[in-house]
Coordinates of C-alpha atoms and ligand atoms in Angstrom, one line a residue:
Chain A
X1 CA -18.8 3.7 -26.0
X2 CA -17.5 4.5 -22.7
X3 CA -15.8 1.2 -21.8
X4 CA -15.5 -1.5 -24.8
X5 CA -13.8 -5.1 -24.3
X6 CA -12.8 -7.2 -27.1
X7 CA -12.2 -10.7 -26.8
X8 CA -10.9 -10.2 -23.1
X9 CA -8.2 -13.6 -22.3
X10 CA -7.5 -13.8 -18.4
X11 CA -5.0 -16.7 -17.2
X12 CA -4.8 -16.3 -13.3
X13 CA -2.8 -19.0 -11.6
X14 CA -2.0 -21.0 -15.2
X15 CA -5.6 -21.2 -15.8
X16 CA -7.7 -19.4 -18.1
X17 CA -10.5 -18.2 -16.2
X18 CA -12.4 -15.4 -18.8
X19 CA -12.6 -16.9 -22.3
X20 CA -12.8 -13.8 -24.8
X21 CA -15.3 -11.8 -23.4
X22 CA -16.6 -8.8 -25.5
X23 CA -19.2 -6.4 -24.5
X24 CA -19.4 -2.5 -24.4
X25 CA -20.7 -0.5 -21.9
X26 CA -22.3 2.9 -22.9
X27 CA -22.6 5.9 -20.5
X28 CA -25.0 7.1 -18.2
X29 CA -25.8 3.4 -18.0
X30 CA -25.4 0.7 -14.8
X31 CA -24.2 -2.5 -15.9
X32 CA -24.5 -5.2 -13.8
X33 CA -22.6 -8.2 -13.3
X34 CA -24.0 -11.3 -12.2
X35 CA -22.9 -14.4 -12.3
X36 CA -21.8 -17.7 -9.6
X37 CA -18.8 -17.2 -6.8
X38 CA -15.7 -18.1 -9.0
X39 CA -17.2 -16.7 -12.2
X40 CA -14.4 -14.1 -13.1
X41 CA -16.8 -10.8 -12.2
X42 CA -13.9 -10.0 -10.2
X43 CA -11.1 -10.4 -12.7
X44 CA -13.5 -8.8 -15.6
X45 CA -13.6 -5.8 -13.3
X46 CA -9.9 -5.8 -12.0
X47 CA -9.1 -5.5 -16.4
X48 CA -11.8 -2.5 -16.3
X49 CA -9.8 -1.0 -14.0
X50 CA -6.2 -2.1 -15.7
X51 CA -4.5 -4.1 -12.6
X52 CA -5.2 -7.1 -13.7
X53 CA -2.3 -8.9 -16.6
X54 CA -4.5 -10.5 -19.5
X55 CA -3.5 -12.5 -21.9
X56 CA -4.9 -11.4 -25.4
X57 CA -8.1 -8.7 -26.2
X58 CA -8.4 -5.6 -25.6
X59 CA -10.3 -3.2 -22.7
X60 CA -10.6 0.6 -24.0
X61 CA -11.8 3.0 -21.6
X62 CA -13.2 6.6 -22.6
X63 CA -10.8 5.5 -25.1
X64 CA -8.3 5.1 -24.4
X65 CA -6.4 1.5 -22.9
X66 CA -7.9 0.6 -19.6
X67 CA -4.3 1.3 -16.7
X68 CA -3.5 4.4 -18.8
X69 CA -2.4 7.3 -16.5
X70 CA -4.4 10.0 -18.4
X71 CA -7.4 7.5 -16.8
X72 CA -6.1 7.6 -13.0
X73 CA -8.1 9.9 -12.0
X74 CA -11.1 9.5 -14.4
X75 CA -11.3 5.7 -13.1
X76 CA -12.9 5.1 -9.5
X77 CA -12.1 1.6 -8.0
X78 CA -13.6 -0.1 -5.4
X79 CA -12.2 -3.4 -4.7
X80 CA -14.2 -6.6 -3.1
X81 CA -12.4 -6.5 0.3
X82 CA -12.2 -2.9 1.2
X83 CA -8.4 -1.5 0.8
X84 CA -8.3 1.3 3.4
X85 CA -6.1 2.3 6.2
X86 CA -7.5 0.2 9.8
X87 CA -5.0 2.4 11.6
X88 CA -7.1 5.8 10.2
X89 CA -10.1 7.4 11.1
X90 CA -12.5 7.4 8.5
X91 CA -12.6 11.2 7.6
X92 CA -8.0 10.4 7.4
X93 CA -9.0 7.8 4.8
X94 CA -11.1 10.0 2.6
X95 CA -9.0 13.3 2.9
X96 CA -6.3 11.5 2.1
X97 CA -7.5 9.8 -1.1
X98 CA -8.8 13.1 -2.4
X99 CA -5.4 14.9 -1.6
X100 CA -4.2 12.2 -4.2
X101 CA -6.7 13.4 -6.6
X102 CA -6.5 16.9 -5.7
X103 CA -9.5 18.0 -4.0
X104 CA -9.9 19.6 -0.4
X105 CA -11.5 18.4 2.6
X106 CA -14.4 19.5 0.9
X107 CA -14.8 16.7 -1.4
X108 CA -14.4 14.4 1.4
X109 CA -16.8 15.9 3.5
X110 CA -19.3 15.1 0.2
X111 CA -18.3 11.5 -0.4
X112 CA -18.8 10.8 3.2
X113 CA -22.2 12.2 3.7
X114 CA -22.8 10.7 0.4
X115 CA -22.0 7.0 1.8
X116 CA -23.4 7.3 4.7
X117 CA -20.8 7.8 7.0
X118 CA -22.0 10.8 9.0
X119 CA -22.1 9.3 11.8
X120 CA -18.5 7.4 12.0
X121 CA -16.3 10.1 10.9
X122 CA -13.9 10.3 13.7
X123 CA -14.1 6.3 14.4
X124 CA -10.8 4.6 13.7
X125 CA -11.4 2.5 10.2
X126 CA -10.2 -0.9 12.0
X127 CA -13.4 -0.7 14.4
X128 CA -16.0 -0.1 11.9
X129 CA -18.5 -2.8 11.2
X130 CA -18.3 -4.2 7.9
X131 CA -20.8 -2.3 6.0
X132 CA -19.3 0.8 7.4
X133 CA -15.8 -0.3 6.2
X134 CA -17.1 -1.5 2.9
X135 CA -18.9 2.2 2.8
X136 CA -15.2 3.7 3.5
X137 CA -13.8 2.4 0.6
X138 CA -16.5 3.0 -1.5
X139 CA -16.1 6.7 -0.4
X140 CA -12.5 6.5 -1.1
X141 CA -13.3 5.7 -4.7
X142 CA -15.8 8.2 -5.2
X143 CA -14.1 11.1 -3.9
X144 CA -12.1 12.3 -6.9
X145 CA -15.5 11.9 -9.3
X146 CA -14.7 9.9 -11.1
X147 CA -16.8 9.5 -14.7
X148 CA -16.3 5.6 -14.7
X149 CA -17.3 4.0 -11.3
X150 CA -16.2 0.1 -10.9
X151 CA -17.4 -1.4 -8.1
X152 CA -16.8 -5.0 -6.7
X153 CA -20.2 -6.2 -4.4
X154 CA -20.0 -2.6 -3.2
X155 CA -23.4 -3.6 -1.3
X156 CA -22.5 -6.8 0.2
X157 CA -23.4 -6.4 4.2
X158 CA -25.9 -3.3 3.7
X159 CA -28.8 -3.4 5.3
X160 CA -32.1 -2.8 3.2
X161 CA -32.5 0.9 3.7
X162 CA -28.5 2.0 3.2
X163 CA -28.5 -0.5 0.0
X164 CA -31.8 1.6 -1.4
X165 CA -29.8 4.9 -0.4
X166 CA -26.7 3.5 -2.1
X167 CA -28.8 2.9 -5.4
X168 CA -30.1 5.7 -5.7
X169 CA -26.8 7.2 -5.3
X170 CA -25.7 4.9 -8.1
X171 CA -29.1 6.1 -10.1
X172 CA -27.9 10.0 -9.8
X173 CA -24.3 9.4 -10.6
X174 CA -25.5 7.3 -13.9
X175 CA -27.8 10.3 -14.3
X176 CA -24.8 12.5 -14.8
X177 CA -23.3 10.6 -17.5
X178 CA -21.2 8.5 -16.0
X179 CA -20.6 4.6 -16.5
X180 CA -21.1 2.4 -13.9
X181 CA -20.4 -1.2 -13.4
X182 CA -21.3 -2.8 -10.7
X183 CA -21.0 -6.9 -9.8
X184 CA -23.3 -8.5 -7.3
X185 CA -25.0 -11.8 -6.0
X186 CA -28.8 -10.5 -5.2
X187 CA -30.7 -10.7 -8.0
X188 CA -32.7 -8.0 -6.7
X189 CA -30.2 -5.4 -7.4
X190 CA -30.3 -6.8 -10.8
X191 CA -33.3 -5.7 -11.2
X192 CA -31.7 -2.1 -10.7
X193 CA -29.2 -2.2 -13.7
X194 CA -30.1 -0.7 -17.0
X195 CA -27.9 -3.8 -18.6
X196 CA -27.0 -7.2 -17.3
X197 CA -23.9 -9.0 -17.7
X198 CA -24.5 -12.5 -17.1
X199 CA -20.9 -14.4 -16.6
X200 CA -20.7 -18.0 -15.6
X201 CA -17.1 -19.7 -15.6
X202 CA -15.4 -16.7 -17.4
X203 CA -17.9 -16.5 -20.6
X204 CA -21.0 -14.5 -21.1
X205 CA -24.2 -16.2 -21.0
X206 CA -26.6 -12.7 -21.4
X207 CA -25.8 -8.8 -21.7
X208 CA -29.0 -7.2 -21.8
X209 CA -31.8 -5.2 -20.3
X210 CA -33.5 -6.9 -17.5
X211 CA -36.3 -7.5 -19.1
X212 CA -35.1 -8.8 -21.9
X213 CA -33.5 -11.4 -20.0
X214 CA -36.1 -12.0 -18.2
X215 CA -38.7 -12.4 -21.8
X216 CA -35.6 -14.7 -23.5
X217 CA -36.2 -17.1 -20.4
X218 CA -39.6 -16.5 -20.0
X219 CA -40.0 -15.9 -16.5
X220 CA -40.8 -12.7 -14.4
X221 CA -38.3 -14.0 -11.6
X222 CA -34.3 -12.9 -12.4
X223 CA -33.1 -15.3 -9.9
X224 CA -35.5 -18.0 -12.0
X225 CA -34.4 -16.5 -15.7
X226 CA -30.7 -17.0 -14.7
X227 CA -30.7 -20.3 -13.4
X228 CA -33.0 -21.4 -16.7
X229 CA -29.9 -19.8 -18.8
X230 CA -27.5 -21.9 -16.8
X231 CA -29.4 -25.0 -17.5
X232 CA -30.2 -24.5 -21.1
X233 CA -26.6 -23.0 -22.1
X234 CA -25.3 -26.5 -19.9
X235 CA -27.9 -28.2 -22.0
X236 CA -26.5 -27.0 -25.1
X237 CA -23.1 -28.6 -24.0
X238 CA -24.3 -32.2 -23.0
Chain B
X1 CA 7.2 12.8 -9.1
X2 CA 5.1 15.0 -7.8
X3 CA 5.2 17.2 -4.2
X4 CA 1.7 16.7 -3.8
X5 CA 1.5 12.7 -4.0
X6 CA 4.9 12.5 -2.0
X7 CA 3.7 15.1 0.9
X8 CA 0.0 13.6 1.2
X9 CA 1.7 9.9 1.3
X10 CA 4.3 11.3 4.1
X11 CA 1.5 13.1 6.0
X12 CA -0.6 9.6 6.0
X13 CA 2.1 7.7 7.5
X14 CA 3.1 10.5 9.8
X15 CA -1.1 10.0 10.7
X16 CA -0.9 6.5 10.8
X17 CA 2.2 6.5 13.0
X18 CA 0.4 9.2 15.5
X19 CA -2.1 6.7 15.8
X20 CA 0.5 4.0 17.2
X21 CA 1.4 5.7 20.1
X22 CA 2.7 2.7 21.5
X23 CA 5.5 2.2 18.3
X24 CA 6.5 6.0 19.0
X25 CA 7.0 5.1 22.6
X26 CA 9.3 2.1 21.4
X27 CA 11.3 3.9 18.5
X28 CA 12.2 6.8 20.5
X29 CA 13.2 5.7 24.1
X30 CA 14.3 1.9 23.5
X31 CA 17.8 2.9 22.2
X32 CA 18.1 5.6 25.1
X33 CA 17.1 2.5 27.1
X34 CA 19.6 0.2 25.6
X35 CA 22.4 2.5 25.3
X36 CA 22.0 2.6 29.1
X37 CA 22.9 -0.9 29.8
X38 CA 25.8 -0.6 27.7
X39 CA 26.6 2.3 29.5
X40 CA 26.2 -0.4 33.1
X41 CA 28.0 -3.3 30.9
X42 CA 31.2 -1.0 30.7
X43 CA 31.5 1.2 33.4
X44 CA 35.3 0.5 34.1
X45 CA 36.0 1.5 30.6
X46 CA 34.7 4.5 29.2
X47 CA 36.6 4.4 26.0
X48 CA 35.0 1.3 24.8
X49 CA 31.6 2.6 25.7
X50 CA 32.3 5.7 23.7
X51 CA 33.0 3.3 20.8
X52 CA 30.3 0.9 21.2
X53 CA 27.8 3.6 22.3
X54 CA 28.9 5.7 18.8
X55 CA 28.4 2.2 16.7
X56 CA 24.8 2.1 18.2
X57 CA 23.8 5.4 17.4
X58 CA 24.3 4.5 13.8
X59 CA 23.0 0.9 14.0
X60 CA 19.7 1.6 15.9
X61 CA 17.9 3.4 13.1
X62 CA 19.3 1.1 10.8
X63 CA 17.4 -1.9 12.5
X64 CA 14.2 0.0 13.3
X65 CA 13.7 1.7 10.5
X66 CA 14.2 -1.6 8.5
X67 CA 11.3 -3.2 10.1
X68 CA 8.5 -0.9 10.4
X69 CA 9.3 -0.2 6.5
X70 CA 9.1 -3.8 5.7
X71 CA 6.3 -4.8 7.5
X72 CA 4.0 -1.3 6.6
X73 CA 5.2 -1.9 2.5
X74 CA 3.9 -5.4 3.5
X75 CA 0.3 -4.6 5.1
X76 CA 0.1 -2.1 2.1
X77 CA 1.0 -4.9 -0.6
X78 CA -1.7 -7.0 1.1
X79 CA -4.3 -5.1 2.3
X80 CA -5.1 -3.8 -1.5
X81 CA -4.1 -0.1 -0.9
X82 CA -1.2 -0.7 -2.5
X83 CA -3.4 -1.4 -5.4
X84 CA -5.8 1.3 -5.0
X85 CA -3.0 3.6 -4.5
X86 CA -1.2 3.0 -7.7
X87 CA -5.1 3.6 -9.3
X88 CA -4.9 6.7 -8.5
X89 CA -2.6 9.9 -10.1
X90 CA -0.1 8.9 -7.3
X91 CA 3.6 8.3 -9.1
X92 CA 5.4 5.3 -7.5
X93 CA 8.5 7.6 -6.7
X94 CA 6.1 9.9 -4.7
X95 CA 5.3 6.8 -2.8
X96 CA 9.3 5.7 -2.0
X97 CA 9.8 9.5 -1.7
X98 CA 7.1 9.6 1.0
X99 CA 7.8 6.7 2.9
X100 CA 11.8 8.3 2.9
X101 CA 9.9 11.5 4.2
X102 CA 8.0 10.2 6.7
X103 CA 10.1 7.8 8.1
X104 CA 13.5 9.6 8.0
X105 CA 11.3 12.3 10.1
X106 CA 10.8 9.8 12.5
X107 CA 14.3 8.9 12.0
X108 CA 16.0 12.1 12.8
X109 CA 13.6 12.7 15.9
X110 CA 14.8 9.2 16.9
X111 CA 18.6 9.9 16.4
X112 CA 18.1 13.7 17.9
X113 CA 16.6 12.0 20.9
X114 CA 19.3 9.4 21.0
X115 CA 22.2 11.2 20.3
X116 CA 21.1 13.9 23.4
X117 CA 20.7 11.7 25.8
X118 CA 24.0 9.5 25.0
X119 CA 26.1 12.8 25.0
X120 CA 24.3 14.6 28.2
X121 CA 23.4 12.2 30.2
X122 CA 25.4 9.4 29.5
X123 CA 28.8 11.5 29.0
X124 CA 29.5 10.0 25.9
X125 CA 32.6 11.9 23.9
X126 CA 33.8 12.4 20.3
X127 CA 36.2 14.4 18.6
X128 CA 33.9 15.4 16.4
X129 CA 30.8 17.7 16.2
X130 CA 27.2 15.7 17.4
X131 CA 25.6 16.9 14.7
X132 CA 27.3 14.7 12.4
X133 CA 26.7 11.6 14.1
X134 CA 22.4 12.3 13.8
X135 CA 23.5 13.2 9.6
X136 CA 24.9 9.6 9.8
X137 CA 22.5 8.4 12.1
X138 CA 19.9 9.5 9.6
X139 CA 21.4 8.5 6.5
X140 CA 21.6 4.8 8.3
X141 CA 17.5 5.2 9.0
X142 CA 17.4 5.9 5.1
X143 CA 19.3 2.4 4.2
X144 CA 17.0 0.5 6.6
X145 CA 14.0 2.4 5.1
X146 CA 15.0 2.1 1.5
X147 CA 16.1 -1.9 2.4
X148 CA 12.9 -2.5 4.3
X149 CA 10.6 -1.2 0.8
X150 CA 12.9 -3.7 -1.2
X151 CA 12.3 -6.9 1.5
X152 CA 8.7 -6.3 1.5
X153 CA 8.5 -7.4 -2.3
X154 CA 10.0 -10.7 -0.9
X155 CA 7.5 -11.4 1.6
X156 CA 3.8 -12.6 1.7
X157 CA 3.7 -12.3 5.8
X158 CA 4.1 -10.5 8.5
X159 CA 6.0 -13.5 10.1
X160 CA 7.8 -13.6 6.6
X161 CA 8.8 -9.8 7.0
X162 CA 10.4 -10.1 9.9
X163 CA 12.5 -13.0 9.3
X164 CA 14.4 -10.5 6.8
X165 CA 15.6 -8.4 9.8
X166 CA 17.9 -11.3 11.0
X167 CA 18.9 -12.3 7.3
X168 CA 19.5 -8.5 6.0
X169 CA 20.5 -6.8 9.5
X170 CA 22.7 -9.2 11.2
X171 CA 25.6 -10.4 8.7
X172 CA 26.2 -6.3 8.2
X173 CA 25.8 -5.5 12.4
X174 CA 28.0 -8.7 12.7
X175 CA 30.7 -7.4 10.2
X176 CA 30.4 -3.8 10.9
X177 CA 33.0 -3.1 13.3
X178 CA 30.7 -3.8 16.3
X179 CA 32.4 -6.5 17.4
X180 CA 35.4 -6.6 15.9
X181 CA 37.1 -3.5 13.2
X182 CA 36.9 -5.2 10.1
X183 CA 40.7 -4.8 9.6
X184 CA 40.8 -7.5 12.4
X185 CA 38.8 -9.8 10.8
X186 CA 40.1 -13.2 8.5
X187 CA 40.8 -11.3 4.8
X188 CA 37.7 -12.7 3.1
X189 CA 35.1 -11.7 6.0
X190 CA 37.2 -7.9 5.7
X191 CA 36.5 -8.4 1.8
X192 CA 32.5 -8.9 2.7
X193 CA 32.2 -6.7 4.9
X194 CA 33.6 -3.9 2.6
X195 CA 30.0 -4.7 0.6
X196 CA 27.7 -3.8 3.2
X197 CA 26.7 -0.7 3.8
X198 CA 26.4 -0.4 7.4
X199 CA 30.6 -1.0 7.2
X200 CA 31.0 2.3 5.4
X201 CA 28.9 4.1 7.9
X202 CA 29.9 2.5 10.4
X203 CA 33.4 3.3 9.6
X204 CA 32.0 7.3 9.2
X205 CA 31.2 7.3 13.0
X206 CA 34.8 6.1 13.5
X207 CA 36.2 8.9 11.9
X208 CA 33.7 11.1 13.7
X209 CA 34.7 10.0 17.0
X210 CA 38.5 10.3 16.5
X211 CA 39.1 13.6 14.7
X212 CA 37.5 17.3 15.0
X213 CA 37.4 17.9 11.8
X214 CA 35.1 16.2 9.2
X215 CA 37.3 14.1 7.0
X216 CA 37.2 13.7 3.4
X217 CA 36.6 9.7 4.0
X218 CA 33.2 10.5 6.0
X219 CA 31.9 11.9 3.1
X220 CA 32.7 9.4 0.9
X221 CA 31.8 6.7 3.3
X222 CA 28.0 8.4 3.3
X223 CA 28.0 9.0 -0.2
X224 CA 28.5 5.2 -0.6
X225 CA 25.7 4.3 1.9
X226 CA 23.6 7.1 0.1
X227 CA 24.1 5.1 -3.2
X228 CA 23.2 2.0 -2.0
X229 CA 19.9 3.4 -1.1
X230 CA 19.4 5.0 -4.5
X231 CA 19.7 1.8 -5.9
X232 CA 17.8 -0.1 -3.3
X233 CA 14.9 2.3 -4.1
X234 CA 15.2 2.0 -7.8
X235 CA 14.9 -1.9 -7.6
X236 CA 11.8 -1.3 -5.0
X237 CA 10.3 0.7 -7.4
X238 CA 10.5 -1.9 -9.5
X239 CA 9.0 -4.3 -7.6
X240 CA 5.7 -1.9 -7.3
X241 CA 3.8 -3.3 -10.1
X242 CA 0.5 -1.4 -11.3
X243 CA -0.7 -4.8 -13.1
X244 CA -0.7 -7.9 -11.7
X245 CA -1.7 -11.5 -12.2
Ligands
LIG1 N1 -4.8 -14.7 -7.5 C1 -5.3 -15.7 -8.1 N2 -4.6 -16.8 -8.5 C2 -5.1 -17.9 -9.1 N3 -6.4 -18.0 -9.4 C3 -7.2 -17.0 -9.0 C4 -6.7 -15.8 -8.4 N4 -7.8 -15.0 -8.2 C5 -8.8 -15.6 -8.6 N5 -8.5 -16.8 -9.2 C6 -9.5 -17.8 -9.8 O1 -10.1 -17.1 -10.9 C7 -11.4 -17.4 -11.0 C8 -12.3 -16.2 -11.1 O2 -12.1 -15.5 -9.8 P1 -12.9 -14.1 -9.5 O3 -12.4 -13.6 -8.3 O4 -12.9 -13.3 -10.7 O5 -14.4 -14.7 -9.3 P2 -15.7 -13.9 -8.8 O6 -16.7 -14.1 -9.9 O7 -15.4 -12.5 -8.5 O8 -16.1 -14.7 -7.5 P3 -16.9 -14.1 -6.2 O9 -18.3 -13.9 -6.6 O10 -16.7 -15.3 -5.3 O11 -16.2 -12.9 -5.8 C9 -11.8 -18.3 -9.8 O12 -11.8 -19.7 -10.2 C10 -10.6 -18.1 -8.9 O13 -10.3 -19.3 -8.1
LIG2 MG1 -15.4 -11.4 -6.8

């Protein structure tokens, strides 16, 4: 197992918001997470990623603790608002987070071409539009390959054709071997994801192939087989 | 630490800075600038604008440097890149090692800048050797630097940042011997004032500007403001925290 969480306890502001998650996330797979605004895909990711203080369980990654040095540059990390330099071009940005990691302009030149960001190079970061920023960072993650990839709505603002280019760069990465977890809102990126975590106020409600999702709820639609789960798990609660 | 983490974090500033052209403008001519209407304010006495221009020298960097530290640490705690950074192989000692390269670069260009123009054109005179007033001037940019990474912890704005310059900067400018030599001061404001670093280097340039030689006492005077910034970075560092809530 590439990344494996036991019994994951968040408290974030004196309130617990995941409640003993467990799942385990092979390689060469994309997990996807899914779940309302507020659900904890955030915080489940930020304890993937080991910034995030938990309370009890345990995340192992290529195992080994999730935060542990040897996993700094194994780990890539790309947060919901992008975290990049404004007062850097783009190219600045990425050569600069592959110095860290010690690769050469080269590698930057890669990532870039790779996100998209042909185009932009020489703009400053702060006068990008938000896709492009959001592309920036995601660049600045993947620079170092990394072997696990955790990315936070890394598509949110894309337009249709730069979100299908963006998957498929997702599909090749996976292809390599290496563990991806992505979180998003559009269902139809679900639909994308060789597994499915489904959170919904900091508990799991599915984690499993689309389709089998979609067959437990019996419906085609993921949008419809999600909002069925929510109902019947709130069912069993009333 | 490593060299590589330090020199990449110093070169990014040094980028980030180059980008600013506007701050570069204001941290290397507005002491020249200021030092000039001191120069105005004292014309009939040369031998208090010697003193008060040799106080400057040492007190500019000290103010500067304090608030573009604390307000970049700041933007870098809340942007997330603070976050992302400490992700990465980068050691949290390469970081405080490269903001001290970057910025006491800038530093030392300021207080070579400074210094040359105070001396040249504005025919200000020491008994000592100029180049010991930009070591001092430099080792006061360190303290604000090294200061600045410390308030930053302590602040969640911008506006927040800067409200440390007055509570940091001006009890030591007020007790440093600006105004007033400490030894002239009530006993217990001579007592506080021998806790603040910008006294001992304050009391460095003194030395510098009344004897040739370089005295035992400024040595141990920077020495003292050079452990105060050791220790000011070692409680910064702790304040970097790779996990948070
Ligand atoms: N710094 C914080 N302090 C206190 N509570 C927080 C903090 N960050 C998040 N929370 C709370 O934790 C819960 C989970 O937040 P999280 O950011 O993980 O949600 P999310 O599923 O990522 O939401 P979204 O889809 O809107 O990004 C929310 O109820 C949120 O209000
Ligand atoms: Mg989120």
């Amino acid at each position: 197992m590439s990344v494996d969480i036991r019994d994951l306890v968040v408290d974030r502001g004196h309130r617990e918001v995941l409640h003993g998650i467990s799942a385990h996330l092979p390689a060469g797979e994309i997990t996807g997470i899914l779940g309302p605004s507020g659900s904890g895909k955030t915080t489940l990711l930020r304890a993937v990623v080991g910034v995030q203080l938990v309370r009890s369980g345990s995340v192992m990654v290529l195992g080994v603790p999730a935060g542990a040095p040897e996993l700094r540059h194994r780990v890539g990390y790309v947060a919901q608002s992008p975290s990049v330099y404004p007062d850097l071009t783009v190219t600045e940005n990425v050569r600069f987070f592959a110095a860290l990691q010690g690769h050469g302009p080269e590698a930057a030149d890669r990532a870039m071409a790779a996100a998209g960001l042909d185009g932009v190079r020489r703009q400053l970061t702060a006068d990008l539009s938000g896709g492009q920023l959001s592309r920036t960072s995601l660049a600045c993650a993947m620079v170092g390959d990394p072997q696990v990839l955790v990315l936070d709505e890394p598509t949110v603002g894309q337009d249709p054709v730069l979100r299908e280019e963006l998957w498929s760069w997702f599909r090749s990465l996976a292809e390599q071997g290496r563990t991806l977890l992505v979180s998003s809102h559009v269902m139809d990126e679900a639909n994308r994801c060789d597994r499915l975590l489904l959170v919904r106020d900091g508990s799991v409600l599915a984690h499993d192939t689309p389709s089998a999702v979609k067959a437990s709820a019996g419906t085609e639609d993921l949008d419809e087989a999600f909002l069925r789960l929510i109902r019947r798990t709130s069912g069993e609660v009333a | 630490m490593t060299l590589r983490g330090t020199l990449r974090t110093a070169e990014r500033l040094l980028r980030q800075l180059r980008h600013d052209r506007r701050t570069i403008a204001l941290v290397l001519l507005v002491p020249s600038l200021l030092l000039t209407v001191v120069y105005y304010m004292y014309e009939q006495h040369p031998a208090v604008f010697d003193r008060i221009a040799l106080i400057m020298l040492g007190v500019f960097p000290f103010i500067i440097m304090l608030l573009l530290t604390s307000v970049a640490m700041l933007r870098e705690r809340t942007s997330g890149t603070l976050e992302r950074l400490l992700t990465t192989p980068v050691r949290k000692l390469d970081l405080l090692f490269g903001y001290g390269l970057a910025f006491g670069l800038a530093a030392t260009l300021q207080a070579v800048v400074t210094t040359t123009y105070a001396y040249l054109v504005l025919g200000m005179d020491t008994a000592g050797p100029a180049w010991s007033v930009v070591l001092i001037a430099v080792c006061n940019a360190v303290l604000g630097m090294a200061l600045g990474l410390l308030c930053s912890a302590f602040a969640r704005t911008e506006f927040q940042a800067v409200q440390f310059m007055p509570l940091v900067a001006s009890p030591q400018i007020l007790l440093c011997g600006l105004f007033v030599p400490p030894e002239a001061m009530a006993s217990w404001l001579e007592g506080l004032s021998t806790l603040f670093p910008l006294t001992w280097s304050v009391d460095a340039l003194m030395q510098v500007g009344s004897s040739a030689e370089i005295t035992a006492e400024v040595w141990r005077d920077i020495g003292i403001v050079l452990g105060v910034v050791a220790l000011a970075l070692a409680l910064g560092a702790a304040t970097l925290r790779r996990r948070t809530a």
